[in-house]
Coordinates of C-alpha atoms and ligand atoms in Angstrom, one line a residue:
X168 CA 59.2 29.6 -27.1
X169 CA 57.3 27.9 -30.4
X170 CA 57.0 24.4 -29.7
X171 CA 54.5 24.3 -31.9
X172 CA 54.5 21.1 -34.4
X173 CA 57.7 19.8 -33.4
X174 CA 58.8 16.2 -32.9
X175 CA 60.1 15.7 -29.7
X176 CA 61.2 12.5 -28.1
X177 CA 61.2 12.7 -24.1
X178 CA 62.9 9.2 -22.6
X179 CA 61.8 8.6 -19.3
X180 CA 58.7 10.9 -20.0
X181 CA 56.6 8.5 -18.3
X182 CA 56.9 10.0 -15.3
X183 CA 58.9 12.7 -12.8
X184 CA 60.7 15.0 -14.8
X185 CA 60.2 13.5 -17.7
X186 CA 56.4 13.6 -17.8
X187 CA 56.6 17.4 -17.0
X188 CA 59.1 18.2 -19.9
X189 CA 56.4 16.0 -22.3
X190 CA 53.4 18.0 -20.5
X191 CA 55.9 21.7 -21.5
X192 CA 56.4 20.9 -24.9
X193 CA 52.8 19.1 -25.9
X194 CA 51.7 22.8 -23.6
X195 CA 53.5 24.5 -26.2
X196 CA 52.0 22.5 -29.0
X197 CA 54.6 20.0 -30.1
X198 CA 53.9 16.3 -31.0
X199 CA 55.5 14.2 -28.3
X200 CA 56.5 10.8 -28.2
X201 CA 56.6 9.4 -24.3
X202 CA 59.3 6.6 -23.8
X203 CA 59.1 4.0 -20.9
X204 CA 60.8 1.4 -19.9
X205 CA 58.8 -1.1 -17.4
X206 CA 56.4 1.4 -16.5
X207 CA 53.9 1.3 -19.5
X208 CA 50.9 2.2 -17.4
X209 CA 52.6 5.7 -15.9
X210 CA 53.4 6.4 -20.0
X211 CA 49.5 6.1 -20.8
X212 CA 48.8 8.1 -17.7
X213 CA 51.0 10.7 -18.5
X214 CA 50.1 10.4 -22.4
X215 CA 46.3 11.1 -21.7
X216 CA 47.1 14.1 -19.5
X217 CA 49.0 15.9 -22.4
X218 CA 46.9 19.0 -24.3
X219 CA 46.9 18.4 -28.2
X220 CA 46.9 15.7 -30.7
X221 CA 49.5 13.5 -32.1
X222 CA 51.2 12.0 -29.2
X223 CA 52.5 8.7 -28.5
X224 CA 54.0 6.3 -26.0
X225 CA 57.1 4.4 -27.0
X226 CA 59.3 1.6 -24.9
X227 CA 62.5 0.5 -24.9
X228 CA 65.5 -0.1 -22.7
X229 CA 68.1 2.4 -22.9
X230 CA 71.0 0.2 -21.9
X231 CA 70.5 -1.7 -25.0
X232 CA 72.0 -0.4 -28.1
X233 CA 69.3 -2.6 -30.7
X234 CA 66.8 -1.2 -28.6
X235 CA 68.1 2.3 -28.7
X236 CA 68.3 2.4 -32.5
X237 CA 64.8 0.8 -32.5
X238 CA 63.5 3.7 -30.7
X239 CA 65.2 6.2 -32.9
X240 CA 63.7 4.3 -35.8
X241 CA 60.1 4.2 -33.9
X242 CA 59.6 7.4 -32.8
X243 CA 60.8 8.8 -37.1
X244 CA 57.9 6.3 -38.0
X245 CA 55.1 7.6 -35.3
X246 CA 55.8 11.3 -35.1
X247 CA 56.8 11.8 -38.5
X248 CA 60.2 13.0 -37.7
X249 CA 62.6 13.9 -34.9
X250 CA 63.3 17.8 -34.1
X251 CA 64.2 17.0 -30.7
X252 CA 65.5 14.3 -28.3
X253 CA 65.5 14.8 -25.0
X254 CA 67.5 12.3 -23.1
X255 CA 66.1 12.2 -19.5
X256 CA 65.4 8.5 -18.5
X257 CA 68.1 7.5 -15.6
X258 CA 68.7 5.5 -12.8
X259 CA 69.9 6.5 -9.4
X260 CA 71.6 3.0 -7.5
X261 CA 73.4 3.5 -4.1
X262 CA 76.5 2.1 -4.2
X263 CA 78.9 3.6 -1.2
X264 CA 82.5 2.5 -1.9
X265 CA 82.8 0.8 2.0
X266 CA 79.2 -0.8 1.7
X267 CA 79.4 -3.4 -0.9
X268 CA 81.5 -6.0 -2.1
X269 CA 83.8 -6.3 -5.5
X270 CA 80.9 -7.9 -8.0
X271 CA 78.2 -5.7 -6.5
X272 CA 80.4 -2.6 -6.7
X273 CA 80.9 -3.5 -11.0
X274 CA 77.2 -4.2 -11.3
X275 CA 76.1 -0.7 -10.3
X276 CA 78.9 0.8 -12.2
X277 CA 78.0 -0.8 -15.6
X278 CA 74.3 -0.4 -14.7
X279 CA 74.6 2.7 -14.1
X280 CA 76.6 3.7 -17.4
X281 CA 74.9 1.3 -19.6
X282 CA 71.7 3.6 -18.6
X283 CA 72.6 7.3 -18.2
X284 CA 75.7 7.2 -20.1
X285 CA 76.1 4.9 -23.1
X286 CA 72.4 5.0 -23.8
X287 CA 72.5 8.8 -24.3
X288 CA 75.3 7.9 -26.8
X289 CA 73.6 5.8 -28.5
X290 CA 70.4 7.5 -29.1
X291 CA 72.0 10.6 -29.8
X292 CA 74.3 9.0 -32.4
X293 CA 71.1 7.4 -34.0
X294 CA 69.2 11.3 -33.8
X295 CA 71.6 13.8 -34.3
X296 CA 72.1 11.3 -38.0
X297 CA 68.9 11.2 -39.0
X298 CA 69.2 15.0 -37.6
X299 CA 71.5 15.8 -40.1
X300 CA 70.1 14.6 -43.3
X301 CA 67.0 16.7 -42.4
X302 CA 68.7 20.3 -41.8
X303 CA 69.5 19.8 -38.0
X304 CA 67.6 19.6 -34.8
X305 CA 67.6 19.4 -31.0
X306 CA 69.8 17.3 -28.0
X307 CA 69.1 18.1 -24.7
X308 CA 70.4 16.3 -21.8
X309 CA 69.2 16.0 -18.2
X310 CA 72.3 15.9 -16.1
X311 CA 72.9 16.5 -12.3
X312 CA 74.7 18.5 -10.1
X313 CA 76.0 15.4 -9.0
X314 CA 78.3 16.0 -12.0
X315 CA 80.1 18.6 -10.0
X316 CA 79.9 18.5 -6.3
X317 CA 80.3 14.2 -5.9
X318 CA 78.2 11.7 -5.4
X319 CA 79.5 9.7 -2.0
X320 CA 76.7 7.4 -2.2
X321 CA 76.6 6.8 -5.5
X322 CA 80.2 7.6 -7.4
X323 CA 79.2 6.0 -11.0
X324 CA 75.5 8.5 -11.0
X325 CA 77.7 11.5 -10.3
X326 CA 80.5 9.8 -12.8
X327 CA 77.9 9.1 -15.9
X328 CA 76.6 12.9 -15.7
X329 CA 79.9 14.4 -15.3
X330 CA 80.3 12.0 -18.5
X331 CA 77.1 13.0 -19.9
X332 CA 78.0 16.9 -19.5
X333 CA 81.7 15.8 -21.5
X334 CA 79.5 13.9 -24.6
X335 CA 77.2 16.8 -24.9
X336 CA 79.7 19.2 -25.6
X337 CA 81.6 17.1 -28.1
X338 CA 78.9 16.4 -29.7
X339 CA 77.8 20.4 -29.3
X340 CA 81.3 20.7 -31.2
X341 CA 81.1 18.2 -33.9
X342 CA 77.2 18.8 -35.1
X343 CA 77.0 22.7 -34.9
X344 CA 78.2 23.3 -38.6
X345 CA 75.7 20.9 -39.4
X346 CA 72.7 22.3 -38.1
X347 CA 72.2 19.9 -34.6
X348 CA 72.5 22.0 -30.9
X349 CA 73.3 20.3 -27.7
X350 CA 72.2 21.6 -24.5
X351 CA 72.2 20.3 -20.6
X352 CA 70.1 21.0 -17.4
X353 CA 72.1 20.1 -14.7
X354 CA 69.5 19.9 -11.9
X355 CA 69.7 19.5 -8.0
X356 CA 67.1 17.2 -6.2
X357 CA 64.0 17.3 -7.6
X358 CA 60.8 16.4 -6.0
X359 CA 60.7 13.3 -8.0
X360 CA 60.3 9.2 -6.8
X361 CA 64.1 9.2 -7.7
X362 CA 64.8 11.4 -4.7
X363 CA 61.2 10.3 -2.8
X364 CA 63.2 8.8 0.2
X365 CA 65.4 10.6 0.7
X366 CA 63.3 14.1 0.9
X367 CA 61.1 11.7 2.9
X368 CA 63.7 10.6 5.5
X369 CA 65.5 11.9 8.0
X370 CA 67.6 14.1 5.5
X371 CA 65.1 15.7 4.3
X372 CA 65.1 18.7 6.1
X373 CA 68.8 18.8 5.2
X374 CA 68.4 18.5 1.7
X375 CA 66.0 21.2 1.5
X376 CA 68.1 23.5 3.5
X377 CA 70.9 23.2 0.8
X378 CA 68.6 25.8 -1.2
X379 CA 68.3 29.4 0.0
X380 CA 65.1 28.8 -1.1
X381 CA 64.5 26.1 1.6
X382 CA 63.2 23.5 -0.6
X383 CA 64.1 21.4 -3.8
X384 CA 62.5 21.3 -7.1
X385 CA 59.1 21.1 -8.7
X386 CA 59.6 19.1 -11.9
X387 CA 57.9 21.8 -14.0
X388 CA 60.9 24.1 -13.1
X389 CA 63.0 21.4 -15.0
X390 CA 61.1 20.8 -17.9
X391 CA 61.0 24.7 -18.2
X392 CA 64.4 25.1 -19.1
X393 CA 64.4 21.9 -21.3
X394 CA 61.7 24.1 -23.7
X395 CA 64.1 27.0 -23.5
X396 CA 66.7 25.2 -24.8
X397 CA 65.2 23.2 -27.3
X398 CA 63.5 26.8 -28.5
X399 CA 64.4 28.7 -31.8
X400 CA 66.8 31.7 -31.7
X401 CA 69.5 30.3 -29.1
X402 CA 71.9 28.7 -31.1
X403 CA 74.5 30.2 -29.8
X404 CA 74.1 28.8 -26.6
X405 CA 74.9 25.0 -27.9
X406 CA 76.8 23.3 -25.7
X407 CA 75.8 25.4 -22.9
X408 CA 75.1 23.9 -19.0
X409 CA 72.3 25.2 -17.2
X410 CA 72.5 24.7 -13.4
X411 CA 69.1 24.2 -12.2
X412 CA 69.8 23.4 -8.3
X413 CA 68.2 26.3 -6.2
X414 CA 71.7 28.2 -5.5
X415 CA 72.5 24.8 -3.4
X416 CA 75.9 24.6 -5.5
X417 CA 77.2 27.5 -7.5
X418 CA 80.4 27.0 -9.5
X419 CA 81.9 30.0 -11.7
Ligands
NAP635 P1 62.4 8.9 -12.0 O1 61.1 9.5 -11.4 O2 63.0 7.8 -11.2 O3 62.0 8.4 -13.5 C1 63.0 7.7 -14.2 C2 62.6 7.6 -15.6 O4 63.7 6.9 -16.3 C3 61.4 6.7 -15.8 O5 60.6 7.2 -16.8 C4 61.9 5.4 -16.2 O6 61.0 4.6 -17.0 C5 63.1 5.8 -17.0 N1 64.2 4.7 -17.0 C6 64.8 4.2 -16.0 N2 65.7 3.2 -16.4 C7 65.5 3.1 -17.7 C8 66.0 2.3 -18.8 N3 67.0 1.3 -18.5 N4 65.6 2.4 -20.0 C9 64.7 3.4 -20.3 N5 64.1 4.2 -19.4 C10 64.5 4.0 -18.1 O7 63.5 9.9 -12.2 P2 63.5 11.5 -12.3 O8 63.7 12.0 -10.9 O9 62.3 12.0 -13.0 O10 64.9 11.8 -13.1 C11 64.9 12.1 -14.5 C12 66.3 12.5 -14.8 O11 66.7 13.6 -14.0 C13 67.3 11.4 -14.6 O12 68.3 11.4 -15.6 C14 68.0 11.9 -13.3 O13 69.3 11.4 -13.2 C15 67.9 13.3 -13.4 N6 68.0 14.0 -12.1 C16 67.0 13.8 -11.1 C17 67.1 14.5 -9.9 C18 66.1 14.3 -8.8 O14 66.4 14.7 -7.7 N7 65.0 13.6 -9.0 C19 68.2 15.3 -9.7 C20 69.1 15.5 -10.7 C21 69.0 14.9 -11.9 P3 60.0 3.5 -16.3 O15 59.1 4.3 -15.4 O16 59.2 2.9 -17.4 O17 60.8 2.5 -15.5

């Protein structure tokens, strides 16, 4: 995979999987820009820990479309391009249909879209244009297999990456002729804080045992296929979903 000298933007790279994809591609020699969102002091943790030169850490709030197009705008002006954007940053809110009531049941869903859904829009309508006046580039999505097996808990997670998995393949669709390839990793639980308590509680053991493997995730696994796909000589695979879930939930 050559990484090397490429612009990458990782949201959510200030920690879990999205400090592991920033510590794969700055690994493979690319200049990495790490986005937070409240967290600034994980993004300087995770932006001293990466090999190389050139790096940054960048904020903003992906459920905000000015601050979305601000990013796109900030992380042109710091890395000195964009070759890839990696949309990773997400939230995970239980919301169980029988638990809450009407206004708490619309306040996850539009939380939950306005960040792992619509954000991703919006910052990959704002790259994949600046992508295209420059000869083309990289999308690559972090979904989840919640996108094909449900969510109980939480309906508008596994909704806004089934959603996610839809938008990256139009978007494979409309920007190929013009140079820009979309890709997805479709992960199952991850050793991540997102999934902390529940590998931690009394599920755990059940959660693990959805693997043949017998255990979930190490981030690095993730951020692995992330490089692949954002590496030269693939193109053909745009628009591709790569099920990275341990064999837990196999779909042909
Ligand atoms: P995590 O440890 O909870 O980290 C979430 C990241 O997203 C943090 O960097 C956080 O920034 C950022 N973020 C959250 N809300 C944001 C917002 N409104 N604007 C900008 N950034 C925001 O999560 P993770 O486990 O690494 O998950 C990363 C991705 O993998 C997510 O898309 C998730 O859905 C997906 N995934 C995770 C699992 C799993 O089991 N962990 C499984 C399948 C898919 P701050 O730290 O600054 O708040």
């Amino acid at each position: 995979m050559d990484l090397q000298d490429k612009k990458v933007l990782v949201t959510g790279g200030s920690r879990g999987i999205g400090r592991a994809i920033a510590r794969e591609f700055a690994g493979g020699g690319a200049r990495v820009g790490v986005h937070y969102c409240a967290n600034q002091a994980a993004a300087e943790h995770t932006l001293e820990s990466l090999p190389g030169a050139g790096h940054v850490v960048l904020r903003a709030d992906v459920s905000d479309a000015d601050e979305c197009s601000r990013l796109i705008d900030d992380a042109v002006a710091a890395l000195g391009g964009l070759d890839v954007l990696v949309n990773n940053a997400g939230i995970y809110d239980l919301h169980n249909v029988l638990k809450l009531d009407y206004t708490e049941w619309q306040q996850a869903w539009q939380r939950t879209l306005d960040t792992n859904l619509v954000g991703p829009a919006n910052l990959m309508y704002c790259a994949s244009r600046r992508m295209v006046a420059s000869g083309g580039g990289k999308i690559i999505n972090v979904s989840s297999r919640g996108a094909f097996r449900g969510e109980p808990d939480a309906p508008a997670y596994g909704a806004s990456k089934a959603g996610l998995n839809s938008l990256s393949q139009s978007f494979a669709r409309a920007l190929a002729p013009h140079g820009v390839f979309v890709g997805v990793v479709a992960p199952g639980f991850v050793a991540t804080e997102m999934a902390a308590d529940l590998l931690e509680g009394a599920e755990g053991d059940e959660i693990r045992a959805q693997s043949p493997l017998n255990r979930v995730a190490e981030p690095s696994e993730i951020a692995r296929a992330v490089a692949f796909l954002a590496s030269d000589g693939i193109g053909y695979l745009t628009g591709c979903v790569i099920d990275a879930n341990g064999a837990s939930y196999l779909r042909t």
